[in-house]
GROMACS .gro file of C-alpha atoms in nm:
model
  297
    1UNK     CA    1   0.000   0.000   0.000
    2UNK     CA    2   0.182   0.282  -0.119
    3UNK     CA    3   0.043   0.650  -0.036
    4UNK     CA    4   0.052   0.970  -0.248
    5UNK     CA    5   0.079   1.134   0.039
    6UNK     CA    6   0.151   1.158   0.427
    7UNK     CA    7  -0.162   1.165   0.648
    8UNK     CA    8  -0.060   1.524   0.790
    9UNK     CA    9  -0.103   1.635   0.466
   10UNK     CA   10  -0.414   1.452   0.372
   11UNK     CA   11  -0.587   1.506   0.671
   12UNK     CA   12  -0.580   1.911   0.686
   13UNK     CA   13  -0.669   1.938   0.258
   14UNK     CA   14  -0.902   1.714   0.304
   15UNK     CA   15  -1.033   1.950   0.616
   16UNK     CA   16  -1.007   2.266   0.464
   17UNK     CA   17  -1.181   2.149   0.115
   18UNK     CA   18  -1.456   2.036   0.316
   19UNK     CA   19  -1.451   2.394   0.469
   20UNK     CA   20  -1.450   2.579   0.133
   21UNK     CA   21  -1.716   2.368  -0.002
   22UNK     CA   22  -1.961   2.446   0.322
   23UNK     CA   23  -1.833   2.831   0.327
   24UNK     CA   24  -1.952   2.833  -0.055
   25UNK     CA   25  -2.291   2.705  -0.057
   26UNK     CA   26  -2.393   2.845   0.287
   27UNK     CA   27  -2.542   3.190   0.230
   28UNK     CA   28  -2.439   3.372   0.548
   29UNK     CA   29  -2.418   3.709   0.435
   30UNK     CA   30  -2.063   3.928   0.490
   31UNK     CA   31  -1.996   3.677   0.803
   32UNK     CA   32  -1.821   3.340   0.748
   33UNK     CA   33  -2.076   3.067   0.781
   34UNK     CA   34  -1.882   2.924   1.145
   35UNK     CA   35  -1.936   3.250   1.285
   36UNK     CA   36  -2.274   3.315   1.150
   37UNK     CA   37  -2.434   2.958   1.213
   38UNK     CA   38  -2.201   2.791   1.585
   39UNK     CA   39  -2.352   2.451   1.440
   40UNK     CA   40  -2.142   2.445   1.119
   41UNK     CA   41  -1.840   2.465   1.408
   42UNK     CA   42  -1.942   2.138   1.549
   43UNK     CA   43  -2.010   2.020   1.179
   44UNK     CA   44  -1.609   2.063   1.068
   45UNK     CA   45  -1.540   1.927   1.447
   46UNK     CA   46  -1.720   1.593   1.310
   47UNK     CA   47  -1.549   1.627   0.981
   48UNK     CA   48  -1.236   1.659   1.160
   49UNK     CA   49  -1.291   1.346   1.414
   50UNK     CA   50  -1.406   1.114   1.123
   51UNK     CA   51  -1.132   1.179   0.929
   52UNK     CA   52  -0.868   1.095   1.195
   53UNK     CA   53  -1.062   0.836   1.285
   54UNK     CA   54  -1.061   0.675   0.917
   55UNK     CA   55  -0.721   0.769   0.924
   56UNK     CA   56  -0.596   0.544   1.239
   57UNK     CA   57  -0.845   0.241   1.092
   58UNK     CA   58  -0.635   0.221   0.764
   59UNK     CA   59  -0.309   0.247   0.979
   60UNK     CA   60  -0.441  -0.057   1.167
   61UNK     CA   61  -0.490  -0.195   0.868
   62UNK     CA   62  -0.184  -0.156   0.722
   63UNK     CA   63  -0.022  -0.289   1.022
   64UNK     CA   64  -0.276  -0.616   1.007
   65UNK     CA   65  -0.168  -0.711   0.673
   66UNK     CA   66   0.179  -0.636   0.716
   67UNK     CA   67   0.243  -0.885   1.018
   68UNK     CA   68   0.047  -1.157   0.751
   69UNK     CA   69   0.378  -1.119   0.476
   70UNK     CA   70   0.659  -1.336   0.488
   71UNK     CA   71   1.019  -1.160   0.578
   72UNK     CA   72   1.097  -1.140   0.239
   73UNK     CA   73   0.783  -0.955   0.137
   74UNK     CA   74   0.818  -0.738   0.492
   75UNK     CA   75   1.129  -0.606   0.319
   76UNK     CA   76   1.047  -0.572  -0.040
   77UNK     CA   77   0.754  -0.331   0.162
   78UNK     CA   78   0.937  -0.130   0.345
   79UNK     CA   79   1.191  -0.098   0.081
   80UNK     CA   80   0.927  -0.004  -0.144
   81UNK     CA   81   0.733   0.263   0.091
   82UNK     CA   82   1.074   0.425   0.194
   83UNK     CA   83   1.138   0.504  -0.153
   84UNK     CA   84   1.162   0.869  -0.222
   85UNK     CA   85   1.000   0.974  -0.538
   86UNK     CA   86   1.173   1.179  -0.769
   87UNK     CA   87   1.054   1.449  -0.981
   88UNK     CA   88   1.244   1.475  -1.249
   89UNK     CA   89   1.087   1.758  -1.416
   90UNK     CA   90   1.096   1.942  -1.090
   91UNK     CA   91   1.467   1.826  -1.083
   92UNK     CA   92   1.561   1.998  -1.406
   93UNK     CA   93   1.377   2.325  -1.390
   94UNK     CA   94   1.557   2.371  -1.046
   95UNK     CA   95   1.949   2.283  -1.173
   96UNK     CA   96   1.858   2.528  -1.430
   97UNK     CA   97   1.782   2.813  -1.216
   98UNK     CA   98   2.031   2.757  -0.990
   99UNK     CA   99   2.296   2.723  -1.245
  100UNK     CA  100   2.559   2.532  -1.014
  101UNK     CA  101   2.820   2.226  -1.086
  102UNK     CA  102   2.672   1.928  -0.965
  103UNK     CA  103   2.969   1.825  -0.660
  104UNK     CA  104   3.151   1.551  -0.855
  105UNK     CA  105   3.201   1.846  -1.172
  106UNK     CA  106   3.310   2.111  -0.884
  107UNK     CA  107   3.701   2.058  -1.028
  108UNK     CA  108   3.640   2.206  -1.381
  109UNK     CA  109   3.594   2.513  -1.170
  110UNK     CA  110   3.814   2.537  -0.899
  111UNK     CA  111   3.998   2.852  -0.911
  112UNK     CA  112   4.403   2.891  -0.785
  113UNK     CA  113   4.297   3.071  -0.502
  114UNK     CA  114   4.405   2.905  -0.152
  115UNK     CA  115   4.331   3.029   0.186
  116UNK     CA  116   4.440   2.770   0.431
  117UNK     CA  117   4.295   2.497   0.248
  118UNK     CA  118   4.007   2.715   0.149
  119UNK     CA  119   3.979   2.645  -0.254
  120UNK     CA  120   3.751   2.912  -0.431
  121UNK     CA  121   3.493   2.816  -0.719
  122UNK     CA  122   3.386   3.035  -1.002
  123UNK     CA  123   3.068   2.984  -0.987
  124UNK     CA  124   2.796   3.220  -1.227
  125UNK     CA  125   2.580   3.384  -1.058
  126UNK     CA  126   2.197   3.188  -1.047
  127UNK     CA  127   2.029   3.252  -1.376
  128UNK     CA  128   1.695   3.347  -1.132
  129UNK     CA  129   1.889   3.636  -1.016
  130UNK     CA  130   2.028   3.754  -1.328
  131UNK     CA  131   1.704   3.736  -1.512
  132UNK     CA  132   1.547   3.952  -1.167
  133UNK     CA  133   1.857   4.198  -1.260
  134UNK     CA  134   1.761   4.237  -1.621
  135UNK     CA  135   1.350   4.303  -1.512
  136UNK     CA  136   1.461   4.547  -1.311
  137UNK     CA  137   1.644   4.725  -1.590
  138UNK     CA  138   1.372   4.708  -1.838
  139UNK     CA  139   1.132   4.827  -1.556
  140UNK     CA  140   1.326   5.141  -1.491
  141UNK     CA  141   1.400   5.194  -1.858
  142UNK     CA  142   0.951   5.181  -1.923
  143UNK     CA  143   0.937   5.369  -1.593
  144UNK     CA  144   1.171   5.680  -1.721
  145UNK     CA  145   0.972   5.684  -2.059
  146UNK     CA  146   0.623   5.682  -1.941
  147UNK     CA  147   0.668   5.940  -1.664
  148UNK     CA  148   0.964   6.114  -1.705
  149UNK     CA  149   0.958   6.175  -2.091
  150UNK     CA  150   0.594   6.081  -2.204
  151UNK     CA  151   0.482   6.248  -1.865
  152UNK     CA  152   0.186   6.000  -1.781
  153UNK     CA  153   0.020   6.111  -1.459
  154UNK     CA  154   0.117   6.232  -1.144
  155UNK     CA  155   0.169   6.138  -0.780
  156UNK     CA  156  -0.164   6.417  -0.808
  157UNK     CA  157  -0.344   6.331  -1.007
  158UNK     CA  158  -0.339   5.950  -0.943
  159UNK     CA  159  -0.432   6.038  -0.580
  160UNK     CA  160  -0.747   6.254  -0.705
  161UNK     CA  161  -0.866   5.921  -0.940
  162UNK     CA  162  -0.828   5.730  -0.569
  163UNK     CA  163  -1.032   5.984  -0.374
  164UNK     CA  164  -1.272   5.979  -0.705
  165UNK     CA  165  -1.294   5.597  -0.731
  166UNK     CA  166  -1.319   5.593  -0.330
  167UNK     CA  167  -1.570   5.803  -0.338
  168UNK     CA  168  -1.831   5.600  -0.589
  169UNK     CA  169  -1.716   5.320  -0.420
  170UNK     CA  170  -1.876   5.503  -0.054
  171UNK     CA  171  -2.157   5.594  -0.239
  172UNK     CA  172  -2.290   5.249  -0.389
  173UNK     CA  173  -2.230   5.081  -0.030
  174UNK     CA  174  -2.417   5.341   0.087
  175UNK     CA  175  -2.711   5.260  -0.096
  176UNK     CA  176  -2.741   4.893   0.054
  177UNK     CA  177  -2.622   4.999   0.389
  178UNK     CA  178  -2.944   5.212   0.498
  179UNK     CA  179  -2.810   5.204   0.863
  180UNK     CA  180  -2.574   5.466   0.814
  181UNK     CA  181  -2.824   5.737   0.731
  182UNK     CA  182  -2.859   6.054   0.946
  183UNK     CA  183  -3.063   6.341   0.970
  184UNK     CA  184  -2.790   6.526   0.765
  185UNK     CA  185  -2.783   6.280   0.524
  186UNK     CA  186  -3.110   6.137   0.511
  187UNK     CA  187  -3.355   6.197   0.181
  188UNK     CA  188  -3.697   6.145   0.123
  189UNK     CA  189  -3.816   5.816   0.029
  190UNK     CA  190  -4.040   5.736  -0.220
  191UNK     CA  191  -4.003   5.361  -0.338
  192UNK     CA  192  -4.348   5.165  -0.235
  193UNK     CA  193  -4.152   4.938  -0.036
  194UNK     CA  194  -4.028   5.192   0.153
  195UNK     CA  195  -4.342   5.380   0.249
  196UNK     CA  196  -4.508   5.009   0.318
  197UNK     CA  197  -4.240   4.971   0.567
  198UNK     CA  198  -4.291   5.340   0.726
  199UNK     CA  199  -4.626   5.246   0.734
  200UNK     CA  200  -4.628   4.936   0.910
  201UNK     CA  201  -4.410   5.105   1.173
  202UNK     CA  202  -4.640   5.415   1.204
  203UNK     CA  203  -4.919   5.228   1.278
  204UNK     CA  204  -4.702   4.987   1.526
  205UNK     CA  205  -4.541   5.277   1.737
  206UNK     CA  206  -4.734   5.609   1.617
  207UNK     CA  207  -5.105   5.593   1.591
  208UNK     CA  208  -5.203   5.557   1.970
  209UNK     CA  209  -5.077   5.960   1.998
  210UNK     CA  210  -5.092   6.090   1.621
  211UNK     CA  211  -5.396   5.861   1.532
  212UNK     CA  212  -5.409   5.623   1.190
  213UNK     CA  213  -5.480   5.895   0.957
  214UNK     CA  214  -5.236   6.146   1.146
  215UNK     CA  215  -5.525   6.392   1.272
  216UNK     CA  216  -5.338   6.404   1.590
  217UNK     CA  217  -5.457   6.326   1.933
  218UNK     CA  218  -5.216   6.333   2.211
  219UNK     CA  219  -4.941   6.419   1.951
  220UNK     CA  220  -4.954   6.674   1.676
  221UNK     CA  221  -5.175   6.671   1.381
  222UNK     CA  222  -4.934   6.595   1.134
  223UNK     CA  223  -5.178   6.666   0.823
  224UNK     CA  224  -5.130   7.044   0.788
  225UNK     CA  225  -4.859   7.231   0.702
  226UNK     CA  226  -4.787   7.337   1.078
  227UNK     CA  227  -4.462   7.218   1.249
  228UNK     CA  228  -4.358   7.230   1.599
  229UNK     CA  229  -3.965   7.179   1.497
  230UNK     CA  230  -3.982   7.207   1.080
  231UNK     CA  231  -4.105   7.011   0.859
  232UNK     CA  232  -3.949   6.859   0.549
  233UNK     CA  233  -3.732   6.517   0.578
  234UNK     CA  234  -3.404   6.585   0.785
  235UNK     CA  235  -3.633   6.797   1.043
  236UNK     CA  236  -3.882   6.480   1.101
  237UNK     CA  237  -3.615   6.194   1.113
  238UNK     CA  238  -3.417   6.427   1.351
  239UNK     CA  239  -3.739   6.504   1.569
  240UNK     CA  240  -3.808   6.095   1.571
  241UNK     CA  241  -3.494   6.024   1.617
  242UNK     CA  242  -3.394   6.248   1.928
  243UNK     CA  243  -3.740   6.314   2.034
  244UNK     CA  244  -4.012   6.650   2.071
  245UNK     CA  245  -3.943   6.897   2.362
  246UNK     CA  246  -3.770   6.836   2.656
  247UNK     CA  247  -4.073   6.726   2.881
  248UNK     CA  248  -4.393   6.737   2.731
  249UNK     CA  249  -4.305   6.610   2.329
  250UNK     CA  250  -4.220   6.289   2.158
  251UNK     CA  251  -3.990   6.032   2.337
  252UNK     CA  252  -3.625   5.959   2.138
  253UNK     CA  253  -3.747   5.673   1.897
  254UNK     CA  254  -3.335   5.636   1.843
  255UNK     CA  255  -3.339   5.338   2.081
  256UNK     CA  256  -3.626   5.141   1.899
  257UNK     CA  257  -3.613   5.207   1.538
  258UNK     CA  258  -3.275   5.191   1.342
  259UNK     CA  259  -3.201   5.487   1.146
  260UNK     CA  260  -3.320   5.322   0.806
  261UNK     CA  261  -3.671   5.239   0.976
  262UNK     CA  262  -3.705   5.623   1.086
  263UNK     CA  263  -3.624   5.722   0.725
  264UNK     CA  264  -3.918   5.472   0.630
  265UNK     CA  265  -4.192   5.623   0.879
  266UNK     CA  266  -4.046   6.011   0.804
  267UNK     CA  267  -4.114   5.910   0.447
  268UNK     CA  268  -4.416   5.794   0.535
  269UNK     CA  269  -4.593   6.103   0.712
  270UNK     CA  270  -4.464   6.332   0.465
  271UNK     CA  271  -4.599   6.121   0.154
  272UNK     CA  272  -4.871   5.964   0.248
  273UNK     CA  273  -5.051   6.169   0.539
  274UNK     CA  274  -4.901   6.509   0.534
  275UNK     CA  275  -5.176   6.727   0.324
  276UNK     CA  276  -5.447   6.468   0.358
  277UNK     CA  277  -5.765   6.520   0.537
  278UNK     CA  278  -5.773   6.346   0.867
  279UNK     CA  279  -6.159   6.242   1.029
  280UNK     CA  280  -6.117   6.450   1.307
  281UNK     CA  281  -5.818   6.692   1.289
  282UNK     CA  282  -5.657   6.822   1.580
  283UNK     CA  283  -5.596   7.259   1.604
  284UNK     CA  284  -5.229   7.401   1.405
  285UNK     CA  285  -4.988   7.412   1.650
  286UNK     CA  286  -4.600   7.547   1.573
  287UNK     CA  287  -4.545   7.772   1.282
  288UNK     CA  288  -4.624   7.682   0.888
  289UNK     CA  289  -4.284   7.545   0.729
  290UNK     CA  290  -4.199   7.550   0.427
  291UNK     CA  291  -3.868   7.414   0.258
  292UNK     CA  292  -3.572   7.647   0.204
  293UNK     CA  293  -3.468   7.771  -0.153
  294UNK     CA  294  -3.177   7.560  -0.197
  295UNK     CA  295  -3.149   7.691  -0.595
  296UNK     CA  296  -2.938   8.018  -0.485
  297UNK     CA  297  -2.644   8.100  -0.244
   0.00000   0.00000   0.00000
């Protein structure tokens, strides 16, 4: 029985195959699957345990029908499984590289030279290291032409394409990572899955003090065009976010609702319940808003 390879080889590719395989076809988002789902831990654990366990069975094996050859055969084995395979290939790329006199050639190219007993050899350098030497020319002779005489672009100018591609880069994750919104950052939302949401929340959270169609009752009417702290999108999500006046408005919804959801519900009143008319409105209060001219300086 002669093996490709030692078990403490085959044992952790084996392992980590099996790993790549379950990380691949479990979806588990931008966390690896062991850290999203603990029971894919005890899953490689198992892996791990059967195959040492199949592992020490074949050794067992081995040794079983070993002790059944004759002394003869006992030695042809061993023989056989101590035998180091050669790569021949392998063998020929590497004298090449290194370039050196195989020991029993050394005397072609022994040199005079004698330092108490010390002989020198004049040996070439490794053709790996000359052919690094000559790269390195012809990359500083491309280098001087495309920057220093064709003048390609700057230190400058290739930072400003980094901020630039940075930048589009920020702005696309942005888009899928809601979460980081903020009332100075936060637009209105329009999409109909985003004003379902807001109004799933509203009417989970808002309607005991603003009522369902926003008339107001405890809270604010929130149909007209009267605002206690502004109207328009940054000035709602900041008021449901931190909360109405100190002692007698809102509560801070920051603590319940994650900034995307108080995008959704801000969306919400201002789309679907701001200028509609409630059942039973509720009396102005605040000051009539109405959105700043952001056309001119």
């Amino acid at each position: 029985m002669k093996n490709i390879a030692p078990w403490w080889i085959r044992v952790p590719v084996i392992f980590f195959l099996v790993f790549g395989i379950m990380e691949y076809y479990i979806d588990s988002g931008d966390k690896p699957a062991f850290i999203e789902y603990p029971v894919s831990l005890v899953f490689l654990l198992l892996v791990l345990l059967l195959l040492i366990a199949i592992e020490i069975i074949l050794k067992a094996i081995e040794n079983v029908l070993y002790q059944t050859l004759s002394e003869e055969a006992k030695k042809r084995y061993t023989e056989s499984k101590n035998q180091q395979r050669e790569w021949a290939y392998g063998s020929k790329i590497y004298k090449k590289l290194t370039g050196n006199k195989p020991i029993e050639k050394e005397g072609e190219i022994v040199l005079d030279h004698n330092y108490d007993g010390i002989r020198e050899l004049d040996n070439t350098l490794p053709p790996w290291w000359v052919y690094m030497f000559y790269g390195t020319i012809i990359f500083a002779v491309v280098y001087l032409l495309r920057f220093h005489v064709f003048n390609d672009y700057d230190q400058d100018l290739e930072y400003e394409q980094e901020v630039a591609a940075a930048q589009i880069a920020i702005e696309e994750y942005k888009k899928t990572a809601k979460d980081l919104v903020d009332a100075s950052t936060v637009e209105l939302l329009t999409e109909a899955t985003d004003i379902k949401a807001g109004q799933a929340i509203f009417a989970a959270n808002c309607v005991a003090c603003h009522m369902a169609d926003g008339g107001g009752g405890i809270g604010p009417n929130l149909t007209d065009k009267n605002w206690i702290l502004g109207g328009g999108i940054k000035n709602v999500f900041n008021t449901i976010s931190e909360g109405g006046r100190d002692g007698k408005g809102m509560v801070a919804w920051k603590q319940n609702l994650k900034p995307a959801e108080i995008a959704q519900v801000a969306s919400y009143v201002l789309v679907e319940i701001n200028g509609k008319e409630p059942a039973n409105p509720k009396a102005p209060e605040g000051d009539i808003w109405e959105a700043p001219d952001t056309t001119q300086e």
